[in-house]
Short mmCIF file of C-alpha atoms in Angstrom, two decimals:
data_model
loop_
_atom_site.label_atom_id
_atom_site.label_comp_id
_atom_site.label_asym_id
_atom_site.label_seq_id
_atom_site.Cartn_x
_atom_site.Cartn_y
_atom_site.Cartn_z
CA MET B 100 40.84 120.10 -37.46
CA SER B 101 43.04 122.93 -36.42
CA GLU B 102 42.62 125.12 -39.51
CA LYS B 103 38.86 125.22 -39.31
CA ASN B 104 38.50 129.00 -39.49
CA ILE B 105 40.69 129.52 -42.54
CA THR B 106 38.81 130.49 -45.70
CA PRO B 107 39.26 128.35 -48.82
CA GLU B 108 41.04 131.27 -50.49
CA ALA B 109 43.59 131.45 -47.72
CA VAL B 110 44.09 127.69 -47.88
CA LYS B 111 44.63 127.87 -51.61
CA LYS B 112 47.12 130.69 -51.49
CA ASP B 113 48.99 129.01 -48.74
CA ILE B 114 48.99 125.59 -50.38
CA THR B 115 49.86 126.75 -53.89
CA VAL B 116 52.82 128.66 -52.55
CA GLN B 117 53.90 125.82 -50.30
CA VAL B 118 53.71 123.12 -52.96
CA LEU B 119 55.48 125.27 -55.53
CA ASP B 120 58.19 126.15 -53.00
CA LYS B 121 58.65 122.49 -52.16
CA ILE B 122 58.84 121.56 -55.85
CA ASN B 123 61.33 124.28 -56.68
CA LEU B 124 63.42 123.24 -53.73
CA PHE B 125 63.50 119.62 -54.92
CA LYS B 126 64.10 120.67 -58.52
CA ASN B 127 67.02 122.90 -57.60
CA SER B 128 68.63 120.24 -55.46
CA GLY B 129 68.24 117.73 -58.29
CA GLU B 130 65.90 115.49 -56.32
CA LEU B 131 63.02 115.90 -58.73
CA THR B 132 62.88 115.93 -62.50
CA LEU B 133 59.70 117.14 -64.08
CA PRO B 134 58.73 116.47 -67.70
CA LYS B 135 59.99 119.25 -70.01
CA ASP B 136 56.54 119.92 -71.48
CA TYR B 137 54.89 120.22 -68.07
CA SER B 138 54.22 123.41 -66.17
CA PRO B 139 53.61 122.77 -62.48
CA GLU B 140 52.39 126.36 -62.07
CA ASN B 141 49.59 125.86 -64.60
CA ALA B 142 48.64 122.46 -63.24
CA LEU B 143 48.47 123.82 -59.69
CA LYS B 144 46.32 126.75 -60.80
CA SER B 145 43.90 124.46 -62.58
CA ALA B 146 43.90 122.07 -59.64
CA TYR B 147 42.88 124.98 -57.48
CA LEU B 148 40.04 125.86 -59.86
CA VAL B 149 38.80 122.26 -59.80
CA LEU B 150 39.17 121.92 -56.04
CA SER B 151 37.43 125.19 -55.26
CA GLU B 152 34.39 123.97 -57.19
CA GLN B 153 34.44 120.53 -55.61
CA LYS B 154 32.17 119.83 -52.64
CA ASP B 155 32.20 116.88 -50.30
CA LYS B 156 29.09 114.85 -49.38
CA ALA B 157 28.09 117.42 -46.78
CA GLY B 158 28.20 120.18 -49.40
CA LYS B 159 31.32 121.74 -47.93
CA SER B 160 34.25 122.83 -50.06
CA VAL B 161 36.91 120.11 -50.00
CA LEU B 162 39.48 122.86 -49.48
CA GLU B 163 37.80 123.46 -46.13
CA SER B 164 36.90 119.96 -45.09
CA CYS B 165 40.13 118.15 -46.02
CA THR B 166 43.30 118.44 -44.00
CA LYS B 167 46.04 120.64 -45.35
CA PRO B 168 48.70 117.90 -45.39
CA SER B 169 46.40 115.65 -47.46
CA ILE B 170 45.75 118.44 -49.98
CA THR B 171 49.48 119.20 -50.18
CA ASN B 172 50.30 115.55 -50.76
CA ALA B 173 47.64 115.12 -53.45
CA LEU B 174 48.93 118.20 -55.28
CA PHE B 175 52.48 117.02 -54.93
CA SER B 176 51.60 113.63 -56.41
CA MET B 177 49.90 115.36 -59.32
CA VAL B 178 53.02 117.38 -60.08
CA THR B 179 55.41 114.45 -59.82
CA TRP B 180 53.19 112.47 -62.20
CA GLY B 181 53.20 115.47 -64.53
CA LEU B 182 49.42 115.45 -64.93
CA SER B 183 46.69 118.07 -64.92
CA PRO B 184 43.09 117.91 -63.71
CA MET B 185 41.99 120.27 -66.50
CA LYS B 186 42.52 117.50 -69.02
CA SER B 187 40.70 114.98 -66.80
CA GLN B 188 43.99 113.20 -66.25
CA VAL B 189 43.48 113.09 -62.50
CA TYR B 190 40.55 113.20 -60.08
CA PHE B 191 40.54 114.51 -56.54
CA ILE B 192 38.46 112.46 -54.15
CA PRO B 193 37.74 113.36 -50.51
CA TYR B 194 37.72 110.38 -48.18
CA GLY B 195 36.46 111.79 -44.93
CA ASP B 196 38.93 114.56 -44.15
CA LYS B 197 41.66 113.21 -46.45
CA LEU B 198 41.99 114.39 -50.02
CA GLN B 199 43.19 111.68 -52.35
CA ILE B 200 44.18 111.77 -55.98
CA SER B 201 43.59 109.16 -58.63
CA LYS B 202 44.66 108.86 -62.27
CA SER B 203 42.13 108.49 -65.05
CA TYR B 204 42.80 106.42 -68.16
CA LEU B 205 43.68 109.65 -69.96
CA GLY B 206 46.32 110.21 -67.30
CA ASN B 207 47.64 106.73 -67.92
CA ILE B 208 47.86 107.40 -71.66
CA ALA B 209 49.69 110.68 -71.01
CA ILE B 210 52.21 108.93 -68.77
CA ALA B 211 52.65 106.08 -71.26
CA LYS B 212 53.36 108.55 -74.03
CA ARG B 213 55.82 110.42 -71.91
CA THR B 214 57.68 107.63 -70.20
CA ALA B 215 57.23 104.46 -72.22
CA GLY B 216 57.70 105.59 -75.81
CA VAL B 217 54.05 105.09 -76.68
CA LYS B 218 52.81 106.85 -79.80
CA GLU B 219 49.14 106.03 -79.52
CA VAL B 220 46.64 103.62 -78.00
CA ASN B 221 43.58 102.42 -79.86
CA ALA B 222 40.79 100.41 -78.32
CA VAL B 223 38.40 98.39 -80.45
CA LEU B 224 35.21 96.65 -79.34
CA VAL B 225 34.21 93.21 -80.56
CA TYR B 226 30.51 92.51 -81.02
CA LYS B 227 28.54 89.30 -81.28
CA ASN B 228 28.47 88.13 -84.92
CA ASP B 229 31.75 89.95 -85.70
CA LEU B 230 34.31 87.94 -87.61
CA PHE B 231 37.08 87.78 -85.03
CA ASN B 232 40.08 85.48 -84.83
CA ILE B 233 42.97 85.60 -82.43
CA GLY B 234 46.13 83.61 -82.45
CA VAL B 235 49.34 83.27 -80.49
CA ASN B 236 52.69 83.95 -82.09
CA PRO B 237 54.70 80.93 -80.86
CA LYS B 238 57.99 82.80 -81.28
CA THR B 239 57.03 85.58 -78.87
CA GLY B 240 54.15 84.11 -76.89
CA ILE B 241 52.11 87.18 -77.74
CA PHE B 242 48.41 87.16 -78.57
CA GLU B 243 47.60 88.73 -81.88
CA VAL B 244 44.38 89.66 -83.59
CA ILE B 245 44.60 87.79 -86.89
CA GLU B 246 41.33 88.93 -88.32
CA HIS B 247 38.56 91.27 -87.26
CA SER B 248 35.70 92.61 -89.28
CA THR B 249 32.39 93.97 -88.14
CA SER B 250 29.32 95.54 -89.67
CA LEU B 251 27.07 98.43 -88.75
CA GLU B 252 24.32 96.03 -87.69
CA ASN B 253 26.64 94.32 -85.25
CA ILE B 254 27.45 97.51 -83.34
CA ASN B 255 25.31 97.32 -80.24
CA ASP B 256 26.36 98.07 -76.67
CA ALA B 257 24.28 95.19 -75.38
CA GLU B 258 26.16 92.68 -77.51
CA ILE B 259 29.77 93.50 -76.72
CA ILE B 260 31.62 90.23 -76.26
CA GLY B 261 35.03 91.75 -75.65
CA GLY B 262 37.60 94.07 -77.09
CA TYR B 263 41.24 94.77 -77.58
CA ALA B 264 43.62 97.66 -77.25
CA VAL B 265 46.58 98.13 -79.54
CA VAL B 266 49.47 100.10 -78.13
CA ILE B 267 51.62 101.54 -80.91
CA PHE B 268 55.13 102.53 -79.90
CA ASN B 269 57.32 105.24 -81.40
CA ASP B 270 59.57 102.62 -82.96
CA GLY B 271 56.62 101.09 -84.82
CA SER B 272 56.26 97.99 -82.68
CA VAL B 273 52.86 97.13 -81.29
CA LYS B 274 51.41 95.40 -78.26
CA THR B 275 47.88 94.03 -78.16
CA GLU B 276 45.79 93.46 -75.05
CA ILE B 277 42.70 91.31 -75.54
CA MET B 278 39.95 90.99 -72.96
CA ASN B 279 36.60 89.26 -73.14
CA ILE B 280 33.59 90.87 -71.53
CA LYS B 281 33.78 88.57 -68.50
CA GLN B 282 37.29 89.77 -67.71
CA VAL B 283 36.16 93.37 -68.08
CA GLU B 284 33.24 92.81 -65.74
CA THR B 285 35.48 91.11 -63.20
CA SER B 286 37.65 94.19 -63.25
CA TRP B 287 34.58 96.41 -62.75
CA ASN B 288 33.56 94.31 -59.79
CA GLN B 289 36.65 95.57 -57.98
CA GLY B 290 35.09 99.03 -57.93
CA TYR B 291 32.35 100.17 -55.62
CA ALA B 292 29.72 100.53 -58.34
CA LYS B 293 30.38 96.97 -59.55
CA GLY B 294 29.88 98.19 -63.10
CA GLY B 295 26.46 99.56 -62.13
CA SER B 296 27.17 103.31 -62.32
CA PRO B 297 25.22 105.44 -64.81
CA ALA B 298 28.41 105.72 -66.90
CA HIS B 299 28.73 101.94 -67.05
CA LYS B 300 25.09 101.55 -68.00
CA ASN B 301 24.75 104.33 -70.56
CA PHE B 302 28.21 104.24 -72.11
CA ARG B 303 29.03 100.60 -71.73
CA GLY B 304 31.21 100.53 -74.84
CA GLU B 305 33.31 103.49 -73.76
CA MET B 306 33.75 102.05 -70.29
CA VAL B 307 34.87 98.70 -71.75
CA LYS B 308 37.45 100.55 -73.89
CA LYS B 309 38.71 102.45 -70.84
CA THR B 310 39.20 99.27 -68.89
CA ILE B 311 41.08 97.53 -71.69
CA ILE B 312 43.31 100.57 -72.24
CA ASN B 313 44.13 100.67 -68.53
CA ARG B 314 45.00 96.97 -68.61
CA ALA B 315 47.11 97.36 -71.75
CA LEU B 316 49.08 100.25 -70.29
CA LYS B 317 49.57 98.58 -66.93
CA THR B 318 52.49 96.49 -68.11
CA VAL B 319 53.72 99.12 -70.54
CA ILE B 320 54.06 101.74 -67.84
CA GLY B 321 54.91 99.24 -65.17
CA SER B 322 57.93 98.03 -67.11
CA SER B 323 59.07 101.48 -68.15
CA ASP B 324 61.77 103.24 -66.15
CA ASP B 325 59.26 105.05 -63.98
CA SER B 326 57.28 102.18 -62.60
CA ALA B 327 56.14 104.06 -59.55
CA LEU B 328 54.02 106.29 -61.73
CA TYR B 329 51.25 103.84 -62.33
CA ASP B 330 48.35 102.89 -60.16
CA GLU B 331 46.07 100.19 -61.41
CA GLN B 332 42.89 101.06 -59.59
CA GLU B 333 40.09 102.63 -61.54
CA VAL B 334 38.71 105.88 -60.24
CA THR B 335 36.14 105.26 -57.58
CA TYR B 336 34.26 107.90 -55.68
CA PRO B 337 33.89 107.95 -51.90
CA THR B 338 30.88 105.97 -50.98
CA THR B 339 28.27 106.19 -48.29
CA GLU B 340 30.15 103.28 -46.81
CA THR B 341 33.47 105.13 -46.47
CA ASN B 342 31.72 108.26 -45.25
CA VAL B 343 29.72 106.35 -42.64
CA GLU B 344 32.83 104.50 -41.52
CA PHE B 345 34.66 107.78 -41.12
CA GLU B 346 31.81 109.26 -39.10
CA ILE B 347 31.62 106.20 -36.86
CA ASN B 348 35.38 106.09 -36.36
CA THR B 349 35.51 109.70 -35.32
CA LYS B 350 32.26 110.08 -33.40
CA ALA B 351 31.00 106.81 -31.96
CA ASN B 352 31.20 105.77 -28.31
CA ALA B 353 32.90 109.01 -27.34
CA GLU B 354 32.03 110.62 -24.02
CA ILE B 355 30.42 108.98 -21.02
CA ILE B 356 26.97 110.25 -20.06
CA ASP B 357 24.88 109.53 -16.98
CA PHE B 358 21.75 110.63 -15.14
CA GLU B 359 21.59 114.07 -13.56
CA GLU B 360 21.15 114.35 -9.82
CA ILE B 361 17.86 116.19 -10.03
CA PRO B 362 15.26 115.08 -12.56
CA THR B 363 13.77 117.62 -14.95
CA PRO B 364 10.00 118.10 -14.72
CA VAL B 365 8.17 117.29 -17.96
CA GLU B 366 6.75 120.44 -19.49
CA GLU B 367 3.05 120.08 -20.10
CA VAL B 368 2.00 120.47 -23.70
CA LYS B 369 0.31 123.77 -24.47
CA GLU B 370 0.05 124.14 -28.19
CA GLU B 371 -2.21 121.96 -30.29
CA LYS B 372 -1.55 120.78 -33.78
CA VAL B 373 -3.61 118.99 -36.39
CA VAL B 374 -2.28 115.53 -37.16
CA GLU B 375 -1.95 114.11 -40.63
CA GLU B 376 -3.56 110.78 -41.32
CA PRO B 377 -1.12 107.98 -40.49
CA LYS B 378 0.64 106.89 -43.64
CA SER B 379 1.23 103.35 -44.77
CA PHE B 380 4.50 101.71 -43.70
CA GLU B 381 5.93 102.00 -47.21
CA GLU B 382 5.27 105.72 -47.51
CA ALA B 383 6.85 106.37 -44.16
CA GLY B 384 10.02 104.98 -45.62
CA PHE B 385 11.59 102.56 -43.21
CA MET I 272 11.78 93.30 -13.46
CA GLU I 273 10.77 91.59 -16.65
CA LEU I 274 11.31 92.62 -20.24
CA ILE I 275 8.37 91.54 -22.35
CA VAL I 276 8.92 91.80 -26.06
CA ILE I 277 5.57 92.39 -27.76
CA GLY I 278 7.14 93.12 -31.11
CA THR I 279 10.63 93.70 -32.46
CA GLY I 280 11.76 94.41 -36.03
CA SER I 281 10.46 96.48 -38.89
CA LYS I 282 6.93 95.08 -38.67
CA GLY I 283 6.34 96.77 -35.32
CA ASN I 284 8.20 97.41 -32.10
CA CYS I 285 6.89 97.40 -28.55
CA TYR I 286 8.70 96.44 -25.35
CA LEU I 287 7.43 96.39 -21.77
CA LEU I 288 9.55 96.86 -18.67
CA LYS I 289 7.38 95.29 -15.99
CA SER I 290 8.44 95.68 -12.37
CA SER I 291 6.60 94.12 -9.45
CA ASN I 292 4.05 96.90 -9.41
CA GLU I 293 4.66 99.15 -12.40
CA CYS I 294 5.11 99.04 -16.14
CA LEU I 295 6.93 101.25 -18.63
CA ILE I 296 6.18 100.81 -22.32
CA ILE I 297 8.86 101.48 -24.93
CA GLU I 298 7.60 102.08 -28.48
CA ALA I 299 4.09 102.16 -29.89
CA GLY I 300 4.54 100.00 -32.97
CA CYS I 301 2.14 97.30 -31.78
CA LYS I 302 -1.55 97.48 -30.96
CA LEU I 303 -2.76 98.30 -27.48
CA ILE I 304 -4.68 95.02 -27.32
CA GLU I 305 -1.42 93.07 -27.50
CA VAL I 306 -0.01 95.03 -24.57
CA LYS I 307 -3.22 94.43 -22.64
CA LYS I 308 -3.01 90.69 -23.30
CA ALA I 309 0.62 90.55 -22.23
CA LEU I 310 -0.27 92.28 -18.95
CA ASN I 311 -3.36 90.15 -18.36
CA PHE I 312 -5.40 93.33 -18.72
CA ASN I 313 -3.79 94.82 -15.59
CA ILE I 314 -3.03 98.14 -17.26
CA GLN I 315 -3.67 100.52 -14.38
CA ASN I 316 0.00 100.39 -13.38
CA ILE I 317 1.37 101.59 -16.69
CA GLN I 318 3.44 104.65 -15.84
CA GLY I 319 4.00 105.90 -19.35
CA MET I 320 5.30 105.16 -22.80
CA LEU I 321 8.59 106.15 -24.46
CA VAL I 322 8.69 106.51 -28.24
CA SER I 323 12.05 106.67 -29.98
CA HIS I 324 11.02 108.24 -33.28
CA GLU I 325 8.25 108.90 -35.75
CA HIS I 326 8.55 105.90 -38.06
CA LEU I 327 5.41 103.85 -37.97
CA ASP I 328 6.99 100.61 -36.82
CA HIS I 329 7.70 102.55 -33.61
CA ALA I 330 4.88 105.06 -33.41
CA LYS I 331 1.86 103.90 -35.40
CA TYR I 332 -0.44 103.15 -32.46
CA ILE I 333 0.42 106.08 -30.16
CA SER I 334 -3.15 107.35 -30.16
CA GLU I 335 -4.57 104.01 -28.98
CA PHE I 336 -2.43 104.39 -25.86
CA THR I 337 -2.97 108.09 -25.25
CA LYS I 338 -6.73 107.65 -25.56
CA ILE I 339 -6.76 105.51 -22.45
CA GLY I 340 -4.61 108.05 -20.64
CA ILE I 341 -1.13 106.65 -21.02
CA LYS I 342 1.38 109.48 -21.08
CA THR I 343 3.64 109.35 -24.11
CA TYR I 344 7.14 110.79 -23.97
CA SER I 345 9.15 111.50 -27.09
CA ASN I 346 11.03 114.08 -29.13
CA GLN I 347 9.94 117.20 -30.99
CA SER I 348 9.57 115.44 -34.36
CA VAL I 349 7.11 112.93 -32.92
CA PHE I 350 5.27 115.80 -31.29
CA ASN I 351 5.09 117.64 -34.61
CA LYS I 352 3.76 114.62 -36.40
CA PHE I 353 1.30 113.13 -33.92
CA ASN I 354 0.35 115.63 -31.25
CA SER I 355 -3.33 116.52 -31.06
CA LEU I 356 -6.07 116.89 -28.48
CA ASN I 357 -6.59 113.14 -28.40
CA THR I 358 -2.92 112.32 -28.75
CA PRO I 359 -0.95 114.52 -26.40
CA ILE I 360 2.80 113.98 -26.65
CA GLN I 361 5.12 115.03 -23.83
CA VAL I 362 8.34 116.35 -25.31
CA ILE I 363 11.39 115.32 -23.34
CA LYS I 364 14.83 116.75 -24.03
CA LYS I 365 17.96 114.79 -24.78
CA ASN I 366 20.51 114.33 -21.99
CA LYS I 367 17.94 115.40 -19.38
CA THR I 368 16.84 113.08 -16.61
CA TYR I 369 13.13 112.43 -16.05
CA GLN I 370 11.32 110.48 -13.36
CA ILE I 371 8.47 108.34 -14.72
CA GLY I 372 6.98 106.37 -11.83
CA SER I 373 9.97 104.68 -10.23
CA PHE I 374 11.79 104.62 -13.56
CA LYS I 375 14.55 107.11 -14.14
CA VAL I 376 14.78 107.92 -17.85
CA MET I 377 17.28 109.91 -19.85
CA PRO I 378 16.85 110.17 -23.63
CA PHE I 379 19.99 110.61 -25.69
CA GLU I 380 20.58 111.12 -29.38
CA ALA I 381 20.36 108.15 -31.73
CA LYS I 382 21.76 108.43 -35.26
CA HIS I 383 18.93 107.60 -37.64
CA ASP I 384 17.56 109.25 -40.78
CA VAL I 385 15.02 111.19 -38.67
CA GLU I 386 15.29 112.62 -35.16
CA CYS I 387 15.49 109.60 -32.91
CA TYR I 388 16.04 108.89 -29.22
CA SER I 389 17.82 106.12 -27.40
CA PHE I 390 17.16 105.77 -23.67
CA LEU I 391 19.14 105.26 -20.49
CA ILE I 392 16.70 103.78 -17.94
CA GLU I 393 17.18 102.90 -14.29
CA HIS I 394 15.00 101.07 -11.78
CA GLN I 395 15.95 99.65 -8.42
CA GLU I 396 14.83 96.14 -9.43
CA CYS I 397 17.17 95.86 -12.40
CA GLY I 398 19.76 98.64 -12.32
CA LYS I 399 20.74 100.52 -15.43
CA ILE I 400 19.44 99.65 -18.88
CA VAL I 401 20.62 101.13 -22.17
CA PHE I 402 17.99 100.93 -24.89
CA VAL I 403 19.22 101.61 -28.43
CA THR I 404 17.28 101.10 -31.63
CA ASP I 405 17.44 102.53 -35.16
CA SER I 406 20.84 104.13 -34.72
CA TYR I 407 23.79 103.49 -37.00
CA TYR I 408 26.17 104.05 -34.16
CA VAL I 409 26.01 104.72 -30.42
CA LYS I 410 27.24 108.19 -29.65
CA TYR I 411 28.01 107.74 -25.96
CA ARG I 412 29.42 105.39 -23.36
CA PHE I 413 27.86 104.57 -19.99
CA ASN I 414 28.84 103.58 -16.47
CA ASN I 415 27.72 100.43 -14.76
CA VAL I 416 25.11 99.18 -17.25
CA LYS I 417 23.33 95.97 -16.17
CA HIS I 418 21.33 95.26 -19.29
CA TRP I 419 21.78 96.33 -22.88
CA ILE I 420 18.70 96.28 -25.09
CA ILE I 421 20.43 97.06 -28.33
CA GLU I 422 19.81 96.84 -32.04
CA ALA I 423 21.76 94.41 -34.20
CA ASN I 424 19.96 94.95 -37.45
CA TYR I 425 22.27 93.42 -40.00
CA SER I 426 25.73 92.12 -40.49
CA LYS I 427 28.04 93.74 -42.97
CA LYS I 428 29.17 90.31 -44.06
CA ILE I 429 25.65 89.28 -45.08
CA ILE I 430 24.97 92.56 -46.90
CA ASP I 431 28.24 92.44 -48.83
CA LYS I 432 27.55 88.86 -49.83
CA LYS I 433 24.09 89.80 -51.04
CA ILE I 434 25.45 92.66 -53.10
CA GLU I 435 27.77 90.21 -54.76
CA GLU I 436 24.85 87.96 -55.55
CA ASN I 437 22.78 90.97 -56.61
CA GLY I 438 20.21 90.29 -53.93
CA ILE I 439 20.14 93.86 -52.66
CA ASN I 440 20.56 97.15 -54.44
CA LEU I 441 23.17 99.73 -53.56
CA PHE I 442 20.61 102.35 -52.70
CA LEU I 443 19.07 100.11 -50.08
CA LYS I 444 22.48 99.21 -48.75
CA ASP I 445 23.37 102.89 -48.35
CA ARG I 446 20.10 103.55 -46.57
CA ILE I 447 20.67 100.69 -44.12
CA LEU I 448 24.27 101.77 -43.46
CA LYS I 449 23.08 105.24 -42.49
CA SER I 450 20.14 104.28 -40.31
CA HIS I 451 20.62 100.98 -38.50
CA LEU I 452 23.15 99.40 -36.19
CA SER I 453 25.18 96.58 -37.65
CA LEU I 454 26.32 93.63 -35.59
CA GLU I 455 29.88 94.89 -36.05
CA ASN I 456 29.09 98.39 -34.75
CA CYS I 457 26.97 96.91 -31.96
CA ILE I 458 29.99 94.91 -30.84
CA SER I 459 32.32 97.88 -30.96
CA ALA I 460 29.81 99.95 -28.96
CA LEU I 461 29.63 97.22 -26.32
CA LYS I 462 33.39 96.81 -26.29
CA SER I 463 34.02 100.50 -25.68
CA ASN I 464 32.15 100.21 -22.38
CA ASP I 465 33.16 98.62 -19.12
CA LEU I 466 30.92 95.54 -19.11
CA SER I 467 32.05 94.11 -15.79
CA ASN I 468 28.58 94.69 -14.25
CA THR I 469 26.65 93.74 -17.37
CA GLU I 470 24.36 90.73 -17.01
CA ASN I 471 22.46 90.59 -20.30
CA ILE I 472 22.85 91.77 -23.81
CA ILE I 473 19.50 91.63 -25.55
CA LEU I 474 19.59 92.06 -29.30
CA ILE I 475 16.55 93.68 -30.88
CA HIS I 476 15.31 94.83 -34.28
CA LEU I 477 17.07 92.12 -36.29
CA SER I 478 16.36 92.43 -39.98
CA ASP I 479 14.40 89.53 -41.45
CA SER I 480 16.76 89.12 -44.34
CA ASN I 481 20.14 90.54 -43.35
CA SER I 482 20.71 88.87 -40.00
CA ASN I 483 21.18 85.48 -38.44
CA GLU I 484 20.01 84.95 -34.85
CA LYS I 485 22.30 82.08 -33.99
CA GLU I 486 25.45 83.60 -35.42
CA PHE I 487 24.71 87.00 -33.88
CA LYS I 488 24.30 85.47 -30.42
CA GLN I 489 27.47 83.41 -30.79
CA GLU I 490 29.47 86.34 -32.10
CA ILE I 491 28.39 88.66 -29.26
CA GLU I 492 29.11 86.03 -26.61
CA LYS I 493 32.49 85.31 -28.15
CA GLN I 494 33.48 88.97 -28.48
CA VAL I 495 32.25 90.42 -25.18
CA GLN I 496 31.94 87.34 -22.94
CA ARG I 497 28.47 88.21 -21.70
CA ASN I 498 25.14 86.40 -21.84
CA CYS I 499 23.32 87.30 -25.05
CA ILE I 500 19.63 86.85 -25.83
CA VAL I 501 18.08 87.52 -29.22
CA ALA I 502 14.67 89.11 -28.71
CA ILE I 503 11.77 87.54 -30.55
CA ASN I 504 8.12 88.50 -30.41
CA GLY I 505 6.47 87.21 -27.23
CA ILE I 506 9.67 86.46 -25.34
CA ASN I 507 9.80 87.27 -21.63
CA ILE I 508 13.22 88.01 -20.10
CA ASN I 509 13.99 88.25 -16.40
CA LEU I 510 16.07 91.35 -15.61
CA ASN I 511 16.15 91.01 -11.82
CA HIS I 512 19.44 91.30 -9.98
CA PHE I 513 21.08 87.98 -9.48
#
């Protein structure tokens, strides 16, 4: 990287100014319309606060380890979406030396409210032994929950059989998305953790709700007038796999080495050291 | 020159390079008695032993060898762990050339989860050999290599399939990815070198559960158009010039 010696502070100052300049330029020329209730200045400040705390796998500040163009682009995406990291609407994720940005389900709700006339989104879980009936309205071809009642005894994260999200629009109309647990798990399997992250294990119910909300809003946002605003993928963090791939791509099979003309004499050992007892194979950890 | 594989894989590694009148041992993960048997008890010509790293499948029996006077060459970490009066370790430095008998040896850095060496070895009977084990990628390229003795521990395809079937946990996967050479990375290492003088590609340290001998051999031969042999315990491979 060419800007290796620049401090994170310098990067931030530089980048904040640059992104704001770029945004103002686009705004003034009419190429960019930002939501009225959105302050890019505040969002950029809070993005800086989040980014300056965020470390990559090697423990380095992402402001140092990621390339400047990738940081600029991530910040620019954030502003055009009209989202803020302070409200957990977006996450920044370093992939090798590239900073990427991803929307959370809260970000999706914010966009849906802003662009698709959505008033609120409610997700409900369905447990085993719940009284639950769904039907199709033959006039519209839309699934509807006809009846759902549960009891306190039924509420149990281990016995979730599905759920539904109801999107209520400003005009009073509603849209229901129903998913059974298999569909939810299939969706989780697209992510690196395959539904096995601590969040998925400990807050299974909340994660199921998130997934159904994302699915419900996918078509709502997708069919609104700003379709480019939505990305379907759930937030996934860079994995050992992507980090190892990056390292291999940048460092493997690089320079050619060969024998030297004159061999080096082996230095005879002088110091002595007490040896530990050999450990078992398992302890040694291979 | 013959390559005698005493042991390969995570249960214990030991390889012998046996020329017409000398022998160089690589790795001390098998018992001395097995080396003795393989050499018909003619052990007076052993010039020394190279040890790649401290893990016990490569280093467990060092002291058995040093006790009978075999010089052991390795890195600082192995020295720190094993060196004693009865087990003297000769520390050799990476990217430096050493003469051990008629073998020219240059250790270079392997990428494992502990300090680990790979070796470039040359002998007039067989030309240049690259020996790589326990390294998730090969850092360098080489000129005019005749024989590659190189790890192909697992294939990404097999691991990914296992994850899908829940046969392997993510922690283990991450550990393997950051410590061993996959078939895929083995192939790209080979491909980044000029293989026009290469005679053999010998695959070592295959995982019991995440590899497939037949497919690995086929894949290597298809991708790099060179003869490929999968090392198994007890195999004896001729490395003489054709």
